[in-house]
mmCIF file of C-alpha atoms in Angstrom:
data_model
loop_
_atom_site.group_PDB
_atom_site.id
_atom_site.type_symbol
_atom_site.label_atom_id
_atom_site.label_comp_id
_atom_site.label_asym_id
_atom_site.label_seq_id
_atom_site.Cartn_x
_atom_site.Cartn_y
_atom_site.Cartn_z
ATOM 1 C CA MET A 29 -10.629 3.615 20.154
ATOM 2 C CA LYS A 30 -7.536 5.382 18.775
ATOM 3 C CA LYS A 31 -7.135 8.438 16.551
ATOM 4 C CA ILE A 32 -4.344 8.149 14.009
ATOM 5 C CA GLU A 33 -2.807 11.379 12.595
ATOM 6 C CA ALA A 34 -0.150 11.211 9.898
ATOM 7 C CA ILE A 35 1.883 13.866 8.016
ATOM 8 C CA ILE A 36 3.111 12.233 4.859
ATOM 9 C CA ARG A 37 4.735 13.198 1.529
ATOM 10 C CA LYS A 38 2.039 14.149 -1.093
ATOM 11 C CA SER A 39 3.790 11.766 -3.548
ATOM 12 C CA LYS A 40 3.107 8.825 -1.221
ATOM 13 C CA PHE A 41 -0.591 9.484 -0.635
ATOM 14 C CA GLN A 42 -2.007 7.015 -3.176
ATOM 15 C CA GLU A 43 0.305 4.264 -1.864
ATOM 16 C CA VAL A 44 -0.722 4.915 1.795
ATOM 17 C CA ARG A 45 -4.391 5.011 0.806
ATOM 18 C CA LYS A 46 -4.159 1.821 -1.058
ATOM 19 C CA GLU A 47 -2.230 0.171 2.042
ATOM 20 C CA LEU A 48 -4.995 1.380 4.435
ATOM 21 C CA HIS A 49 -7.617 0.045 2.211
ATOM 22 C CA GLU A 50 -5.888 -3.446 2.286
ATOM 23 C CA ALA A 51 -5.845 -3.060 6.166
ATOM 24 C CA ASP A 52 -9.771 -2.539 6.056
ATOM 25 C CA ILE A 53 -9.582 1.080 6.549
ATOM 26 C CA ASP A 54 -11.679 2.950 4.215
ATOM 27 C CA PHE A 55 -12.657 5.930 5.966
ATOM 28 C CA LEU A 56 -10.358 8.752 6.472
ATOM 29 C CA SER A 57 -9.949 12.538 6.109
ATOM 30 C CA TRP A 58 -6.977 14.459 4.533
ATOM 31 C CA TRP A 59 -5.850 18.008 4.074
ATOM 32 C CA ASP A 60 -3.103 19.653 2.120
ATOM 33 C CA VAL A 61 -0.736 21.348 4.658
ATOM 34 C CA LYS A 62 2.588 23.122 4.880
ATOM 35 C CA GLY A 63 5.123 22.525 7.400
ATOM 36 C CA GLN A 64 8.618 23.142 8.275
ATOM 37 C CA GLY A 65 11.255 20.459 9.381
ATOM 38 C CA THR A 66 14.800 20.693 10.664
ATOM 39 C CA ALA A 67 16.326 21.156 7.376
ATOM 40 C CA ARG A 68 17.141 24.827 6.444
ATOM 41 C CA GLN A 69 17.926 25.820 2.962
ATOM 42 C CA GLY A 70 17.286 28.555 0.547
ATOM 43 C CA LEU A 71 16.975 28.672 -3.359
ATOM 44 C CA ILE A 72 18.115 31.538 -5.605
ATOM 45 C CA PHE A 73 16.542 31.485 -9.023
ATOM 46 C CA ARG A 74 17.368 34.166 -11.609
ATOM 47 C CA GLY A 75 18.811 36.464 -8.845
ATOM 48 C CA VAL A 76 15.705 36.100 -6.469
ATOM 49 C CA ALA A 77 16.045 34.292 -3.232
ATOM 50 C CA TYR A 78 13.363 31.941 -2.305
ATOM 51 C CA ASP A 79 12.420 30.319 1.042
ATOM 52 C CA VAL A 80 12.051 26.681 0.419
ATOM 53 C CA ASN A 81 11.628 25.650 4.107
ATOM 54 C CA ALA A 82 7.879 25.367 3.802
ATOM 55 C CA ILE A 83 7.196 21.879 2.584
ATOM 56 C CA ASP A 84 3.920 20.703 1.065
ATOM 57 C CA ARG A 85 2.551 17.551 2.793
ATOM 58 C CA LEU A 86 -0.553 15.693 3.531
ATOM 59 C CA TYR A 87 -2.264 15.440 6.744
ATOM 60 C CA ILE A 88 -4.215 12.099 7.318
ATOM 61 C CA THR A 89 -6.584 11.341 10.142
ATOM 62 C CA PHE A 90 -8.973 8.685 11.138
ATOM 63 C CA VAL A 91 -10.214 6.759 14.154
ATOM 64 C CA VAL A 92 -9.923 2.936 14.513
ATOM 65 C CA ARG A 93 -10.759 0.300 16.901
ATOM 66 C CA GLU A 94 -7.834 -1.059 19.196
ATOM 67 C CA MET A 95 -7.782 -4.281 16.997
ATOM 68 C CA ASN A 96 -7.095 -2.313 13.884
ATOM 69 C CA LEU A 97 -4.434 0.034 15.401
ATOM 70 C CA GLN A 98 -1.259 -1.640 14.792
ATOM 71 C CA LYS A 99 -2.108 -2.951 11.269
ATOM 72 C CA SER A 100 -3.020 0.899 10.360
ATOM 73 C CA ILE A 101 0.262 1.956 11.652
ATOM 74 C CA ASN A 102 2.162 -0.683 9.682
ATOM 75 C CA ALA A 103 0.277 0.198 6.524
ATOM 76 C CA ILE A 104 1.377 3.845 6.890
ATOM 77 C CA LEU A 105 4.850 2.954 7.658
ATOM 78 C CA LYS A 106 5.075 0.631 4.682
ATOM 79 C CA ALA A 107 3.665 3.023 2.134
ATOM 80 C CA ALA A 108 5.067 6.358 3.241
ATOM 81 C CA TYR A 109 8.606 5.141 3.773
ATOM 82 C CA THR A 110 11.333 6.484 1.348
ATOM 83 C CA GLY A 111 14.330 6.377 3.894
ATOM 84 C CA GLU A 112 14.970 9.983 3.350
ATOM 85 C CA SER A 113 14.549 12.918 5.627
ATOM 86 C CA GLY A 114 10.975 14.119 5.561
ATOM 87 C CA ASP A 115 9.210 10.879 5.431
ATOM 88 C CA GLY A 116 6.664 12.455 8.016
ATOM 89 C CA ARG A 117 5.163 11.498 11.416
ATOM 90 C CA ILE A 118 2.335 9.287 12.874
ATOM 91 C CA PHE A 119 0.640 10.295 15.938
ATOM 92 C CA VAL A 120 -1.811 8.173 18.038
ATOM 93 C CA SER A 121 -4.118 9.552 20.698
ATOM 94 C CA ASP A 122 -7.117 8.100 22.740
ATOM 95 C CA ILE A 123 -10.630 8.596 21.768
ATOM 96 C CA GLU A 124 -12.975 8.791 24.728
ATOM 97 C CA GLN A 125 -16.357 8.486 23.008
ATOM 98 C CA SER A 126 -17.772 8.300 19.488
ATOM 99 C CA ILE A 127 -21.351 8.640 18.490
ATOM 100 C CA ARG A 128 -22.865 8.288 14.982
ATOM 101 C CA ILE A 129 -25.283 11.079 14.529
ATOM 102 C CA ARG A 130 -27.751 9.294 12.150
ATOM 103 C CA THR A 131 -28.515 6.227 14.415
ATOM 104 C CA GLY A 132 -27.148 7.199 17.851
ATOM 105 C CA ASP A 133 -24.659 4.273 17.953
ATOM 106 C CA LYS A 134 -21.836 4.703 20.448
ATOM 107 C CA GLY A 135 -18.373 3.343 20.711
ATOM 108 C CA ASP A 136 -16.954 0.868 18.142
ATOM 109 C CA GLU A 137 -20.417 0.567 16.777
ATOM 110 C CA SER A 138 -20.568 4.262 15.608
ATOM 111 C CA LEU A 139 -17.292 3.725 13.566
ATOM 112 C CA TYR A 140 -18.367 0.744 11.350
ATOM 113 C CA ASN A 141 -21.359 -1.290 10.800
ATOM 114 C CA LYS A 142 -22.253 -3.908 13.399
ATOM 115 C CA GLU A 143 -20.673 -7.324 12.990
#
């Protein structure tokens, strides 16, 4: 099992969610986050200086079986891409164990219904 975490533009969230659904990934969590990239700029509006380095983004996370890893990554890459700086990042890490609390199912079976 793998955990996928992605930081994406807020404006691309619905597209990413749709692509993940088409890739059979229906369970995910997301949060509004702020971050700072490598670009540095300031904005002066009506004589007041504003720091606009804090960028609003969405943080998405979900766990998938090995067989769904690449199609999940491809879905995010396809939907979140604009070609401009700040498109985001995808992180993949190993999950050692997963247990469904209600049934006690472990491993892959704890993620989805038995097939």
